[in-house]
Amino acid sequence: MMTRREAIQKTIFATAALSAGAMTAQTQPAPAPAPAAAPAGPFKLPPLPYAYDALEPHIDALTMQIHHDKHHAAYVANLNKAVAGHADLESKSVEELVRNLDQLPPDIRTAVRNNGGGHLNHSAFWLMMKKNGGGQPKGELAAGIDRDFGSFDKFKAAFTDAATKVFGSGWAWLSLDGKTLKVESTPNQDSVITPGPQVGPGAGFFPAPTPGRIPLLGIDVWEHAYYLKYHNVRADYIAAFFNVIDWDYAAGKYKV
Ligand code: MN
């Protein structure tokens, strides 16, 4: 049992400790605020334009949730981190940054290439798919595909082949190169809008010299895009992707 005297002493000690704390608070800098829920910065994660389960059964809801809320969010956060303190870069669009990697300070070029590319590619990727998508393009894009590939089926075979052959992580694309449609692939988060070759870590990577292309359609073949449902069978994911393509998006980017 605590005696009355001990209790009073304990109270005095506690009061003294509180006072000391108050004095410390006045003389020392305030602690850093808790990190905000959304990291600060000019680049924002766009909302997924449909429900997580909208692309079921072809692309499962959990994959979409993790892919958008975690992977894409991480690219945005890391892009913001890369440009922090560079006022001239914070005001640029992600397209401007990724198109002009060679103009970036060398110490952040790789971070912008990877995370700016990731943000740009995924922002388009969500729009390239829709519920009840698939089928074939119509109008001018259909005519362009027939002109440059011979037929839709030949395009589909070329796109499937490019997506299958990406070694490791990357993307396959239907892109517009001047007035010509082409199928190509990029490693990691590289974007087809980046002309090549450029100075720095990416120099000489692309066949030289290439102007940037316009991405009409792209498939993310990083394992995070399909592993939960399709495991190691990338071919089944690529086949399923054709059931969710939004050809109206691709047609809207096809300007010749
Ligand atoms: Mn991805």
CSV table of C-alpha atoms and ligand atoms in Angstrom, one decimal:
chain,number,residue,atom,x,y,z
A,1,MET,CA,0.0,0.0,0.0
A,2,MET,CA,1.2,3.5,-0.8
A,3,THR,CA,1.3,5.8,2.2
A,4,ARG,CA,-0.2,9.3,2.0
A,5,ARG,CA,3.3,10.8,2.1
A,6,GLU,CA,4.4,8.6,-0.8
A,7,ALA,CA,1.3,9.4,-2.8
A,8,ILE,CA,2.0,13.2,-2.4
A,9,GLN,CA,5.6,12.7,-3.4
A,10,LYS,CA,4.5,10.7,-6.5
A,11,THR,CA,2.1,13.5,-7.4
A,12,ILE,CA,4.9,16.1,-7.1
A,13,PHE,CA,7.2,14.1,-9.2
A,14,ALA,CA,4.5,13.7,-11.8
A,15,THR,CA,3.8,17.4,-11.9
A,16,ALA,CA,7.5,18.2,-12.1
A,17,ALA,CA,7.8,15.8,-15.0
A,18,LEU,CA,4.9,17.4,-16.8
A,19,SER,CA,6.4,20.9,-16.3
A,20,ALA,CA,9.8,19.6,-17.6
A,21,GLY,CA,8.0,18.2,-20.6
A,22,ALA,CA,6.2,21.5,-21.3
A,23,MET,CA,9.5,23.4,-21.1
A,24,THR,CA,11.1,20.9,-23.4
A,25,ALA,CA,8.3,21.3,-25.9
A,26,GLN,CA,8.9,25.1,-25.9
A,27,THR,CA,12.6,24.8,-26.5
A,28,GLN,CA,12.9,22.0,-28.9
A,29,PRO,CA,11.5,21.8,-32.5
A,30,ALA,CA,8.1,20.1,-32.8
A,31,PRO,CA,8.2,16.5,-33.9
A,32,ALA,CA,7.5,15.8,-37.5
A,33,PRO,CA,3.8,15.4,-38.3
A,34,ALA,CA,2.5,11.9,-39.0
A,35,PRO,CA,2.7,11.1,-42.7
A,36,ALA,CA,-0.5,12.0,-44.5
A,37,ALA,CA,-2.6,9.2,-46.0
A,38,ALA,CA,-1.9,10.3,-49.5
A,39,PRO,CA,1.7,11.3,-50.1
A,40,ALA,CA,2.1,14.9,-51.1
A,41,GLY,CA,3.2,15.8,-54.6
A,42,PRO,CA,2.0,17.0,-58.0
A,43,PHE,CA,1.2,13.5,-59.3
A,44,LYS,CA,-2.0,11.8,-58.2
A,45,LEU,CA,-3.3,8.2,-58.6
A,46,PRO,CA,-6.3,8.4,-60.9
A,47,PRO,CA,-9.3,6.4,-59.7
A,48,LEU,CA,-9.9,3.1,-61.4
A,49,PRO,CA,-12.7,3.9,-63.9
A,50,TYR,CA,-14.8,0.9,-63.0
A,51,ALA,CA,-15.3,-1.5,-60.1
A,52,TYR,CA,-12.5,-3.9,-59.1
A,53,ASP,CA,-14.6,-6.8,-60.3
A,54,ALA,CA,-15.7,-5.2,-63.6
A,55,LEU,CA,-13.3,-7.3,-65.7
A,56,GLU,CA,-14.2,-10.7,-64.0
A,57,PRO,CA,-13.8,-13.5,-64.9
A,58,HIS,CA,-11.0,-12.5,-67.3
A,59,ILE,CA,-9.1,-10.3,-64.7
A,60,ASP,CA,-10.0,-11.0,-61.1
A,61,ALA,CA,-11.0,-8.3,-58.6
A,62,LEU,CA,-8.2,-8.9,-56.1
A,63,THR,CA,-5.6,-8.6,-58.9
A,64,MET,CA,-7.2,-5.3,-60.0
A,65,GLN,CA,-7.3,-4.0,-56.4
A,66,ILE,CA,-3.7,-4.7,-55.6
A,67,HIS,CA,-2.5,-3.7,-59.1
A,68,HIS,CA,-4.2,-0.3,-58.9
A,69,ASP,CA,-4.2,0.5,-55.2
A,70,LYS,CA,-0.7,-0.8,-54.4
A,71,HIS,CA,1.4,-1.1,-57.5
A,72,HIS,CA,0.2,2.0,-59.4
A,73,ALA,CA,0.0,4.0,-56.2
A,74,ALA,CA,3.7,3.1,-55.5
A,75,TYR,CA,4.7,4.4,-58.9
A,76,VAL,CA,2.9,7.7,-58.2
A,77,ALA,CA,4.5,8.0,-54.7
A,78,ASN,CA,8.0,7.3,-56.0
A,79,LEU,CA,7.6,9.7,-58.9
A,80,ASN,CA,6.6,12.4,-56.4
A,81,LYS,CA,9.6,11.5,-54.3
A,82,ALA,CA,11.9,11.8,-57.4
A,83,VAL,CA,10.7,15.2,-58.4
A,84,ALA,CA,10.5,16.6,-54.9
A,85,GLY,CA,12.5,19.8,-54.7
A,86,HIS,CA,12.7,20.3,-58.5
A,87,ALA,CA,10.1,23.0,-58.9
A,88,ASP,CA,10.5,23.1,-62.7
A,89,LEU,CA,9.7,19.4,-62.9
A,90,GLU,CA,6.8,19.4,-60.4
A,91,SER,CA,4.9,21.5,-62.9
A,92,LYS,CA,5.4,19.3,-65.9
A,93,SER,CA,3.0,16.5,-67.0
A,94,VAL,CA,4.1,12.9,-66.7
A,95,GLU,CA,4.1,12.7,-70.5
A,96,GLU,CA,6.5,15.6,-70.7
A,97,LEU,CA,8.8,14.0,-68.2
A,98,VAL,CA,8.8,10.6,-69.8
A,99,ARG,CA,9.1,12.0,-73.3
A,100,ASN,CA,12.2,14.0,-72.4
A,101,LEU,CA,14.2,11.7,-70.1
A,102,ASP,CA,17.4,13.1,-71.6
A,103,GLN,CA,16.6,16.6,-70.2
A,104,LEU,CA,16.3,15.4,-66.6
A,105,PRO,CA,19.0,15.7,-63.9
A,106,PRO,CA,21.0,12.5,-64.2
A,107,ASP,CA,20.5,11.6,-60.5
A,108,ILE,CA,16.7,11.3,-60.9
A,109,ARG,CA,16.5,10.1,-64.5
A,110,THR,CA,16.2,6.4,-63.7
A,111,ALA,CA,13.6,7.0,-61.0
A,112,VAL,CA,11.5,9.0,-63.4
A,113,ARG,CA,12.0,6.5,-66.2
A,114,ASN,CA,10.8,3.7,-64.0
A,115,ASN,CA,8.1,5.4,-61.9
A,116,GLY,CA,7.0,8.1,-64.4
A,117,GLY,CA,6.8,5.3,-66.9
A,118,GLY,CA,4.9,3.2,-64.5
A,119,HIS,CA,2.4,6.0,-63.7
A,120,LEU,CA,1.9,6.8,-67.4
A,121,ASN,CA,1.6,3.2,-68.6
A,122,HIS,CA,-0.9,2.2,-65.8
A,123,SER,CA,-3.0,5.4,-66.2
A,124,ALA,CA,-3.6,4.4,-69.8
A,125,PHE,CA,-3.8,0.6,-69.1
A,126,TRP,CA,-7.0,1.0,-67.0
A,127,LEU,CA,-8.6,3.0,-69.8
A,128,MET,CA,-7.6,0.4,-72.4
A,129,MET,CA,-9.9,-2.1,-70.8
A,130,LYS,CA,-13.6,-2.2,-69.9
A,131,LYS,CA,-16.4,-4.4,-68.8
A,132,ASN,CA,-17.9,-6.3,-71.7
A,133,GLY,CA,-15.0,-5.3,-73.8
A,134,GLY,CA,-13.2,-7.3,-76.5
A,135,GLY,CA,-14.4,-8.0,-80.0
A,136,GLN,CA,-12.7,-6.1,-82.8
A,137,PRO,CA,-12.1,-2.5,-83.6
A,138,LYS,CA,-14.3,-0.7,-86.1
A,139,GLY,CA,-13.8,2.1,-88.7
A,140,GLU,CA,-10.5,3.7,-89.5
A,141,LEU,CA,-8.6,1.7,-86.9
A,142,ALA,CA,-9.9,-1.6,-88.3
A,143,ALA,CA,-8.9,-0.4,-91.8
A,144,GLY,CA,-5.4,0.6,-90.5
A,145,ILE,CA,-4.9,-2.8,-88.8
A,146,ASP,CA,-5.9,-4.6,-92.0
A,147,ARG,CA,-3.5,-2.3,-94.0
A,148,ASP,CA,-0.5,-2.8,-91.7
A,149,PHE,CA,-0.9,-6.4,-90.5
A,150,GLY,CA,-3.0,-8.0,-93.2
A,151,SER,CA,-6.0,-8.8,-91.0
A,152,PHE,CA,-7.2,-8.5,-87.4
A,153,ASP,CA,-6.2,-12.2,-86.8
A,154,LYS,CA,-2.7,-11.4,-88.0
A,155,PHE,CA,-2.5,-8.4,-85.7
A,156,LYS,CA,-3.8,-10.5,-82.8
A,157,ALA,CA,-1.1,-13.2,-83.5
A,158,ALA,CA,1.7,-10.5,-83.6
A,159,PHE,CA,0.5,-8.8,-80.4
A,160,THR,CA,0.2,-12.2,-78.6
A,161,ASP,CA,3.6,-13.2,-79.8
A,162,ALA,CA,5.2,-9.9,-78.6
A,163,ALA,CA,3.5,-10.2,-75.2
A,164,THR,CA,4.5,-13.8,-74.8
A,165,LYS,CA,8.2,-13.0,-75.7
A,166,VAL,CA,8.7,-10.2,-73.2
A,167,PHE,CA,11.5,-11.6,-71.1
A,168,GLY,CA,10.8,-10.8,-67.5
A,169,SER,CA,8.7,-7.7,-66.8
A,170,GLY,CA,7.4,-5.3,-69.4
A,171,TRP,CA,4.7,-4.5,-71.9
A,172,ALA,CA,3.5,-5.3,-75.4
A,173,TRP,CA,2.0,-2.5,-77.4
A,174,LEU,CA,0.0,-1.6,-80.5
A,175,SER,CA,1.5,1.8,-81.3
A,176,LEU,CA,1.2,4.4,-83.9
A,177,ASP,CA,4.6,5.2,-85.5
A,178,GLY,CA,4.0,8.2,-87.7
A,179,LYS,CA,1.2,6.9,-89.9
A,180,THR,CA,2.0,3.2,-89.4
A,181,LEU,CA,0.6,0.8,-86.8
A,182,LYS,CA,3.2,-1.4,-85.2
A,183,VAL,CA,3.4,-4.1,-82.5
A,184,GLU,CA,6.4,-3.7,-80.2
A,185,SER,CA,7.4,-4.4,-76.6
A,186,THR,CA,9.2,-2.4,-73.9
A,187,PRO,CA,11.0,-3.7,-70.9
A,188,ASN,CA,10.2,-2.7,-67.3
A,189,GLN,CA,8.1,0.5,-67.3
A,190,ASP,CA,9.6,2.0,-70.5
A,191,SER,CA,7.1,3.9,-72.6
A,192,VAL,CA,6.8,3.9,-76.3
A,193,ILE,CA,6.5,7.7,-76.2
A,194,THR,CA,10.1,8.0,-75.2
A,195,PRO,CA,12.2,8.6,-78.3
A,196,GLY,CA,15.5,6.8,-78.5
A,197,PRO,CA,18.3,6.7,-78.1
A,198,GLN,CA,18.6,9.0,-75.2
A,199,VAL,CA,21.6,9.9,-73.0
A,200,GLY,CA,21.9,8.3,-69.6
A,201,PRO,CA,20.9,4.9,-68.3
A,202,GLY,CA,18.5,4.3,-71.3
A,203,ALA,CA,21.0,5.3,-74.0
A,204,GLY,CA,21.1,3.0,-76.9
A,205,PHE,CA,18.4,0.8,-75.6
A,206,PHE,CA,15.9,1.5,-78.4
A,207,PRO,CA,16.9,0.7,-82.0
A,208,ALA,CA,18.5,4.0,-82.9
A,209,PRO,CA,17.2,6.5,-83.7
A,210,THR,CA,13.4,6.3,-83.1
A,211,PRO,CA,10.9,9.0,-82.6
A,212,GLY,CA,8.3,8.5,-79.9
A,213,ARG,CA,5.2,6.5,-80.8
A,214,ILE,CA,1.6,6.9,-79.6
A,215,PRO,CA,0.4,3.9,-77.5
A,216,LEU,CA,-3.1,2.8,-78.7
A,217,LEU,CA,-3.2,-0.5,-76.7
A,218,GLY,CA,-0.9,-2.1,-74.2
A,219,ILE,CA,-0.8,-5.2,-72.1
A,220,ASP,CA,1.0,-5.3,-68.8
A,221,VAL,CA,2.9,-8.6,-68.6
A,222,TRP,CA,4.5,-8.0,-65.2
A,223,GLU,CA,3.7,-11.0,-63.1
A,224,HIS,CA,1.7,-8.7,-60.7
A,225,ALA,CA,-0.8,-8.3,-63.5
A,226,TYR,CA,-1.8,-11.9,-63.7
A,227,TYR,CA,-0.1,-14.2,-61.2
A,228,LEU,CA,-2.9,-14.5,-58.6
A,229,LYS,CA,-5.3,-16.0,-61.2
A,230,TYR,CA,-3.1,-17.4,-64.0
A,231,HIS,CA,0.0,-18.3,-62.0
A,232,ASN,CA,2.9,-18.9,-64.4
A,233,VAL,CA,0.6,-19.3,-67.4
A,234,ARG,CA,1.1,-15.9,-69.1
A,235,ALA,CA,-0.4,-17.2,-72.3
A,236,ASP,CA,-3.9,-17.7,-70.7
A,237,TYR,CA,-3.8,-14.1,-69.4
A,238,ILE,CA,-2.9,-12.7,-72.8
A,239,ALA,CA,-5.8,-14.7,-74.4
A,240,ALA,CA,-8.2,-13.4,-71.7
A,241,PHE,CA,-7.0,-9.8,-72.2
A,242,PHE,CA,-8.6,-9.8,-75.6
A,243,ASN,CA,-12.0,-10.1,-73.9
A,244,VAL,CA,-11.6,-6.9,-72.0
A,245,ILE,CA,-10.0,-4.6,-74.6
A,246,ASP,CA,-11.8,-1.2,-75.0
A,247,TRP,CA,-11.3,-0.7,-78.7
A,248,ASP,CA,-13.0,2.7,-78.5
A,249,TYR,CA,-10.1,3.9,-76.5
A,250,ALA,CA,-7.6,2.6,-79.0
A,251,ALA,CA,-9.6,4.1,-81.9
A,252,GLY,CA,-9.7,7.5,-80.1
A,253,LYS,CA,-5.9,7.6,-80.1
A,254,TYR,CA,-5.6,6.6,-83.7
A,255,LYS,CA,-5.2,9.9,-85.5
A,256,VAL,CA,-3.6,9.8,-88.9
B,1,MN,MN,1.5,-3.3,-63.6
